CSV table of C-alpha atoms in Angstrom, one decimal:
chain,number,residue,atom,x,y,z
K,13,MET,CA,-18.1,-166.4,110.3
K,14,LYS,CA,-17.9,-169.9,109.1
K,15,LYS,CA,-20.3,-171.2,111.7
K,16,THR,CA,-22.7,-168.5,110.7
K,17,LYS,CA,-22.2,-169.5,107.0
K,18,GLU,CA,-23.2,-173.2,107.8
K,19,LYS,CA,-26.1,-172.4,110.0
K,20,VAL,CA,-27.7,-170.3,107.1
K,21,GLY,CA,-26.8,-173.0,104.8
K,22,LEU,CA,-28.8,-175.7,107.2
K,23,ILE,CA,-31.8,-173.3,107.3
K,24,GLY,CA,-31.7,-173.5,103.7
K,25,ILE,CA,-31.9,-177.0,103.4
K,26,TRP,CA,-34.7,-177.2,105.8
K,27,PHE,CA,-36.8,-174.9,103.7
K,28,ILE,CA,-36.2,-176.5,100.5
K,29,LEU,CA,-36.5,-180.1,102.1
K,30,PRO,CA,-40.6,-180.1,102.0
K,31,SER,CA,-40.6,-179.3,98.7
K,32,PHE,CA,-37.9,-181.7,97.6
K,33,LEU,CA,-39.9,-184.4,99.5
K,34,GLY,CA,-43.1,-183.7,97.7
K,35,PHE,CA,-41.2,-183.5,94.4
K,36,LEU,CA,-39.9,-187.0,95.2
K,37,VAL,CA,-43.1,-188.9,96.3
K,38,LEU,CA,-45.4,-187.0,94.0
K,39,PHE,CA,-43.8,-186.9,91.0
K,40,LEU,CA,-40.0,-188.3,90.3
K,41,ILE,CA,-40.9,-191.9,92.2
K,42,PRO,CA,-44.0,-192.5,90.2
K,43,TYR,CA,-42.5,-191.3,87.0
K,44,LEU,CA,-39.5,-193.8,87.6
K,45,ILE,CA,-42.4,-196.6,88.6
K,46,GLY,CA,-44.1,-195.8,85.3
K,47,ILE,CA,-40.8,-196.5,83.3
K,48,LYS,CA,-41.5,-200.1,84.4
K,49,LEU,CA,-45.0,-200.1,83.9
K,50,SER,CA,-44.5,-199.1,80.1
K,51,PHE,CA,-42.6,-202.4,79.3
K,52,GLN,CA,-45.4,-204.3,81.1
K,53,ASN,CA,-48.7,-205.9,79.9
K,54,SER,CA,-50.9,-203.9,82.1
K,55,SER,CA,-50.8,-202.7,85.7
K,56,LEU,CA,-52.7,-205.5,87.1
K,57,ASP,CA,-50.4,-208.2,84.9
K,58,SER,CA,-46.7,-207.8,85.3
K,59,THR,CA,-46.1,-209.9,82.2
K,60,PHE,CA,-42.7,-208.1,80.4
K,61,VAL,CA,-43.8,-207.4,76.9
K,62,GLY,CA,-40.5,-205.4,75.9
K,63,PHE,CA,-41.2,-202.4,73.5
K,64,SER,CA,-44.5,-204.0,72.4
K,65,ASN,CA,-46.2,-201.1,74.1
K,66,TYR,CA,-44.5,-198.5,72.3
K,67,ILE,CA,-45.0,-200.3,68.8
K,68,LEU,CA,-48.6,-200.7,69.5
K,69,LEU,CA,-48.3,-197.1,70.5
K,70,PHE,CA,-47.3,-195.6,67.1
K,71,GLN,CA,-49.7,-198.0,65.6
K,72,ASN,CA,-52.8,-196.5,67.2
K,73,GLU,CA,-54.6,-194.0,65.2
K,74,ALA,CA,-56.0,-191.7,68.3
K,75,PHE,CA,-52.4,-191.3,69.2
K,76,ARG,CA,-50.9,-190.5,65.7
K,77,LEU,CA,-53.7,-188.1,65.3
K,78,ALA,CA,-53.0,-186.8,68.8
K,79,VAL,CA,-49.1,-186.1,67.9
K,80,LYS,CA,-50.2,-184.3,64.4
K,81,ASN,CA,-52.3,-182.0,66.1
K,82,THR,CA,-49.7,-181.1,69.2
K,83,LEU,CA,-47.1,-180.8,66.7
K,84,PHE,CA,-48.9,-178.6,64.2
K,85,PHE,CA,-50.3,-176.3,67.4
K,86,MET,CA,-46.7,-176.1,68.7
K,87,GLY,CA,-45.0,-175.5,65.5
K,88,ILE,CA,-47.5,-172.6,64.6
K,89,ALA,CA,-48.5,-171.2,67.8
K,90,ILE,CA,-44.8,-170.9,69.4
K,91,PRO,CA,-43.2,-169.1,66.5
K,92,LEU,CA,-46.0,-166.9,66.2
K,93,ILE,CA,-45.9,-165.7,70.1
K,94,LEU,CA,-42.4,-165.2,69.7
K,95,VAL,CA,-42.8,-162.9,67.1
K,96,ILE,CA,-45.7,-161.1,68.1
K,97,SER,CA,-44.2,-160.6,71.7
K,98,PHE,CA,-40.7,-159.4,70.5
K,99,LEU,CA,-42.6,-156.7,68.1
K,100,LEU,CA,-44.6,-155.8,71.0
K,101,ALA,CA,-41.6,-155.5,72.7
K,102,LEU,CA,-40.1,-153.2,70.5
K,103,ILE,CA,-43.0,-151.0,70.5
K,104,LEU,CA,-43.1,-150.5,74.2
K,105,TYR,CA,-39.2,-150.1,74.3
K,106,GLU,CA,-39.0,-147.2,72.1
K,107,ILE,CA,-42.5,-145.7,73.2
K,108,PRO,CA,-42.7,-145.2,77.1
K,109,THR,CA,-45.7,-146.5,78.4
K,110,PRO,CA,-47.4,-146.3,82.0
K,111,GLY,CA,-46.9,-149.1,84.1
K,112,PHE,CA,-50.7,-150.0,84.1
K,113,VAL,CA,-50.3,-150.7,80.4
K,114,LYS,CA,-48.1,-153.2,81.3
K,115,LEU,CA,-50.2,-155.0,84.0
K,116,PHE,CA,-53.1,-155.0,81.6
K,117,ILE,CA,-51.2,-156.8,78.8
K,118,ILE,CA,-50.2,-159.5,81.3
K,119,LEU,CA,-54.1,-159.8,82.8
K,120,PRO,CA,-55.2,-162.7,80.5
K,121,MET,CA,-52.9,-165.1,82.0
K,122,PHE,CA,-54.6,-164.7,85.5
K,123,ILE,CA,-58.0,-165.2,84.3
K,124,PRO,CA,-59.3,-168.4,85.4
K,125,SER,CA,-59.8,-171.2,82.6
K,126,GLY,CA,-63.6,-171.3,83.2
K,127,THR,CA,-63.9,-167.9,82.4
K,128,VAL,CA,-61.9,-167.9,79.3
K,129,ALA,CA,-63.4,-171.4,78.0
K,130,GLY,CA,-66.9,-169.5,78.3
K,131,PHE,CA,-65.9,-166.3,76.7
K,132,PHE,CA,-64.3,-168.3,73.7
K,133,ASN,CA,-67.1,-170.7,73.5
K,134,ASP,CA,-69.7,-167.6,73.6
K,135,LEU,CA,-67.2,-166.1,70.8
K,136,PHE,CA,-66.4,-168.8,68.6
K,137,GLY,CA,-68.6,-171.7,69.7
K,138,ASN,CA,-71.9,-170.4,68.7
K,139,GLY,CA,-73.5,-168.6,66.1
K,140,VAL,CA,-73.5,-169.1,62.2
K,141,ASP,CA,-69.7,-170.0,61.8
K,142,ASN,CA,-69.5,-172.3,65.0
K,143,LEU,CA,-65.7,-172.2,64.6
K,144,LEU,CA,-64.8,-174.8,67.2
K,145,ASN,CA,-66.7,-177.1,65.7
K,146,SER,CA,-65.3,-176.7,62.2
K,147,ASP,CA,-62.2,-177.5,60.5
K,148,LYS,CA,-61.0,-174.2,61.9
K,149,ALA,CA,-61.1,-175.3,65.2
K,150,MET,CA,-57.1,-175.6,65.5
K,151,TRP,CA,-56.7,-171.8,64.7
K,152,VAL,CA,-59.2,-170.9,67.6
K,153,LEU,CA,-57.0,-172.7,70.0
K,154,ILE,CA,-53.9,-170.7,68.8
K,155,VAL,CA,-55.7,-167.6,68.9
K,156,LEU,CA,-56.6,-168.5,72.7
K,157,PHE,CA,-52.8,-169.5,73.2
K,158,ILE,CA,-51.5,-166.5,71.9
K,159,TRP,CA,-53.8,-164.1,73.8
K,160,ARG,CA,-53.3,-165.6,77.0
K,161,ASN,CA,-49.4,-165.6,76.9
K,162,THR,CA,-48.1,-162.8,74.8
K,163,GLY,CA,-48.0,-160.6,77.8
K,164,TYR,CA,-45.9,-162.4,79.7
K,165,ASN,CA,-43.7,-163.1,77.1
K,166,LEU,CA,-43.6,-159.6,76.3
K,167,ILE,CA,-42.6,-158.3,79.7
K,168,LEU,CA,-39.4,-160.6,79.5
K,169,TYR,CA,-38.5,-159.7,76.0
K,170,LEU,CA,-38.8,-156.0,77.2
K,171,ALA,CA,-36.7,-157.0,80.2
K,172,GLY,CA,-34.0,-158.0,77.8
K,173,LEU,CA,-34.0,-155.2,75.7
K,174,LEU,CA,-33.6,-152.8,78.7
K,175,ARG,CA,-30.6,-154.8,79.5
K,176,ILE,CA,-28.7,-154.0,76.5
K,177,ASP,CA,-25.9,-151.6,77.1
K,178,LYS,CA,-27.1,-148.0,75.7
K,179,SER,CA,-23.6,-147.2,74.3
K,180,ILE,CA,-23.9,-149.8,71.7
K,181,ILE,CA,-27.2,-148.4,70.3
K,182,GLU,CA,-25.5,-144.9,70.4
K,183,SER,CA,-22.6,-146.2,68.4
K,184,SER,CA,-24.7,-147.7,65.9
K,185,GLU,CA,-27.0,-144.7,65.6
K,186,ILE,CA,-23.6,-142.4,65.0
K,187,ASP,CA,-22.4,-145.0,62.4
K,188,GLY,CA,-25.8,-144.1,60.4
K,189,VAL,CA,-27.6,-147.7,61.3
K,190,ASN,CA,-31.3,-147.3,60.3
K,191,TYR,CA,-33.8,-148.7,62.8
K,192,TRP,CA,-34.2,-152.1,61.2
K,193,GLU,CA,-30.4,-153.0,60.9
K,194,LYS,CA,-30.3,-152.1,64.7
K,195,VAL,CA,-33.4,-154.8,65.3
K,196,GLN,CA,-31.3,-157.3,63.1
K,197,HIS,CA,-28.2,-156.7,64.2
K,198,ILE,CA,-28.3,-155.6,67.7
K,199,TYR,CA,-31.8,-156.2,69.5
K,200,MET,CA,-32.2,-159.6,68.1
K,201,PRO,CA,-28.8,-161.1,68.6
K,202,LEU,CA,-28.6,-159.8,72.3
K,203,CYS,CA,-32.1,-160.9,72.8
K,204,THR,CA,-30.9,-164.5,72.1
K,205,PRO,CA,-30.7,-165.9,75.8
K,206,THR,CA,-34.0,-164.2,76.5
K,207,THR,CA,-35.4,-165.8,73.2
K,208,VAL,CA,-34.3,-169.3,74.5
K,209,PHE,CA,-35.7,-168.8,77.8
K,210,VAL,CA,-39.3,-167.3,76.3
K,211,THR,CA,-39.3,-170.4,74.1
K,212,VAL,CA,-38.9,-172.8,76.9
K,213,LEU,CA,-41.5,-171.2,78.7
K,214,SER,CA,-44.1,-171.1,75.8
K,215,ILE,CA,-43.5,-174.7,75.3
K,216,ILE,CA,-44.6,-175.2,78.8
K,217,ASN,CA,-47.4,-173.0,78.6
K,218,SER,CA,-48.8,-174.7,75.4
K,219,PHE,CA,-49.4,-177.9,77.4
K,220,LYS,CA,-51.8,-175.6,79.6
K,221,VAL,CA,-54.1,-174.9,76.6
K,222,PHE,CA,-55.3,-178.5,77.1
K,223,LYS,CA,-57.0,-177.3,80.1
K,224,ASP,CA,-59.0,-174.9,78.2
K,225,ILE,CA,-60.3,-177.0,75.3
K,226,TYR,CA,-60.9,-179.8,78.0
K,227,ILE,CA,-63.5,-177.4,79.6
K,228,LEU,CA,-65.1,-176.4,76.1
K,229,GLN,CA,-65.4,-179.7,74.6
K,230,GLY,CA,-64.7,-182.5,76.8
K,231,PRO,CA,-62.4,-185.9,76.5
K,232,TYR,CA,-63.3,-186.2,73.0
K,233,PRO,CA,-63.1,-182.8,71.3
K,234,ASN,CA,-63.1,-182.1,67.4
K,235,PRO,CA,-60.6,-184.4,65.8
K,236,ARG,CA,-59.1,-181.2,64.6
K,237,VAL,CA,-58.1,-180.3,68.5
K,238,TYR,CA,-57.5,-183.6,69.9
K,239,LEU,CA,-54.2,-183.4,71.9
K,240,LEU,CA,-51.8,-185.7,73.1
K,241,GLN,CA,-53.1,-184.7,76.7
K,242,HIS,CA,-56.5,-185.9,75.5
K,243,PHE,CA,-55.1,-189.3,74.6
K,244,MET,CA,-53.2,-189.6,77.7
K,245,THR,CA,-56.3,-188.5,80.3
K,246,ASN,CA,-58.5,-191.0,78.0
K,247,LYS,CA,-55.8,-193.9,78.9
K,248,PHE,CA,-55.9,-193.0,82.3
K,249,GLN,CA,-59.6,-193.2,82.8
K,250,SER,CA,-59.8,-196.1,81.1
K,251,LEU,CA,-57.0,-197.6,83.3
K,252,GLN,CA,-55.0,-198.3,80.4
K,253,TYR,CA,-51.8,-197.5,82.4
K,254,ALA,CA,-49.3,-199.3,80.0
K,255,GLU,CA,-50.3,-197.2,77.0
K,256,LEU,CA,-50.2,-193.9,79.1
K,257,THR,CA,-46.9,-194.4,80.4
K,258,SER,CA,-45.3,-195.3,77.2
K,259,ALA,CA,-47.5,-192.1,75.5
K,260,ALA,CA,-45.8,-190.1,78.5
K,261,TYR,CA,-42.2,-191.2,78.0
K,262,VAL,CA,-42.6,-190.6,74.2
K,263,PHE,CA,-43.7,-187.1,74.8
K,264,THR,CA,-41.4,-186.3,77.5
K,265,ILE,CA,-38.1,-187.4,75.4
K,266,GLY,CA,-39.4,-185.1,72.4
K,267,VAL,CA,-39.6,-182.2,75.0
K,268,LEU,CA,-36.3,-182.8,76.3
K,269,VAL,CA,-34.8,-183.3,72.8
K,270,VAL,CA,-36.2,-179.9,71.9
K,271,VAL,CA,-35.1,-177.9,75.5
K,272,TYR,CA,-31.6,-179.4,74.9
K,273,LEU,CA,-31.4,-177.9,71.6
K,274,LEU,CA,-32.4,-174.4,72.9
K,275,PHE,CA,-29.8,-174.8,75.5
K,276,LEU,CA,-27.0,-175.8,73.1
K,277,VAL,CA,-28.0,-172.5,71.0
K,278,ASP,CA,-28.0,-170.4,74.2
K,279,ARG,CA,-24.4,-172.0,75.1
K,280,ASN,CA,-23.2,-171.5,71.8
K,281,TYR,CA,-24.1,-167.8,72.0
K,282,ALA,CA,-22.6,-167.4,75.4
K,283,LYS,CA,-19.4,-168.9,74.1
K,284,LYS,CA,-19.3,-166.5,71.2
K,285,VAL,CA,-19.8,-163.5,73.6
K,286,GLY,CA,-17.3,-164.8,75.8
K,287,GLU,CA,-14.6,-164.9,72.9
K,288,ARG,CA,-15.2,-161.2,71.8
K,289,GLN,CA,-14.8,-160.3,75.2
């Protein structure tokens, strides 16, 4: 029996190894090399310049614009998509619907970016308003993100709601709790782990919106939708690797801090649940 388990474990390692090697060679090693580059004058000149690249980065107007736009986009789009996804999940939870409805809801995720970009360009980029080239361009981007990702988040929330013990809901109804009190005191607290996961997933998916806006407006779009990914892509194309890597690490640290705080929330929730039990 022990030999069988060891054999199964070795087989599992062999299956994981190609993926791990690919991650190591294509992602982790270049990422670690980039740390060195961020403290050098350039990729061709290995002169150590300390934190000069980071200081120059925060003095760069294009970088500051990209940070402002990215934070605005994420600060509006992610809370909005969480609320919309949760409310729609509540509707589907209370009203039984056939499976094809859920399939239809998540369909936007699987539409190619080129098709989505063409559709949104026809809808918002032409005509009298020409919203994509106006001051309201960021709101078009937010609508695109929410339209594309709400379905998947909704399904995750629905799965979280379905995991709630029916006896808790029935007990609250016997005690005369109304619907919105159930939402506030049962559904929302018990969906905390789902909310944390959906938030992390939404942060990841928010980076993918760059592909759509890049197809729509290229490397130098309307300043209202100039994101950090535009800044880093342009630095890569102009071979300014020191600034590119500096921006990438600032970006990564910011994301890791947010994700860490979210997991602290999840851990505190799990701790409270454990104490109650």
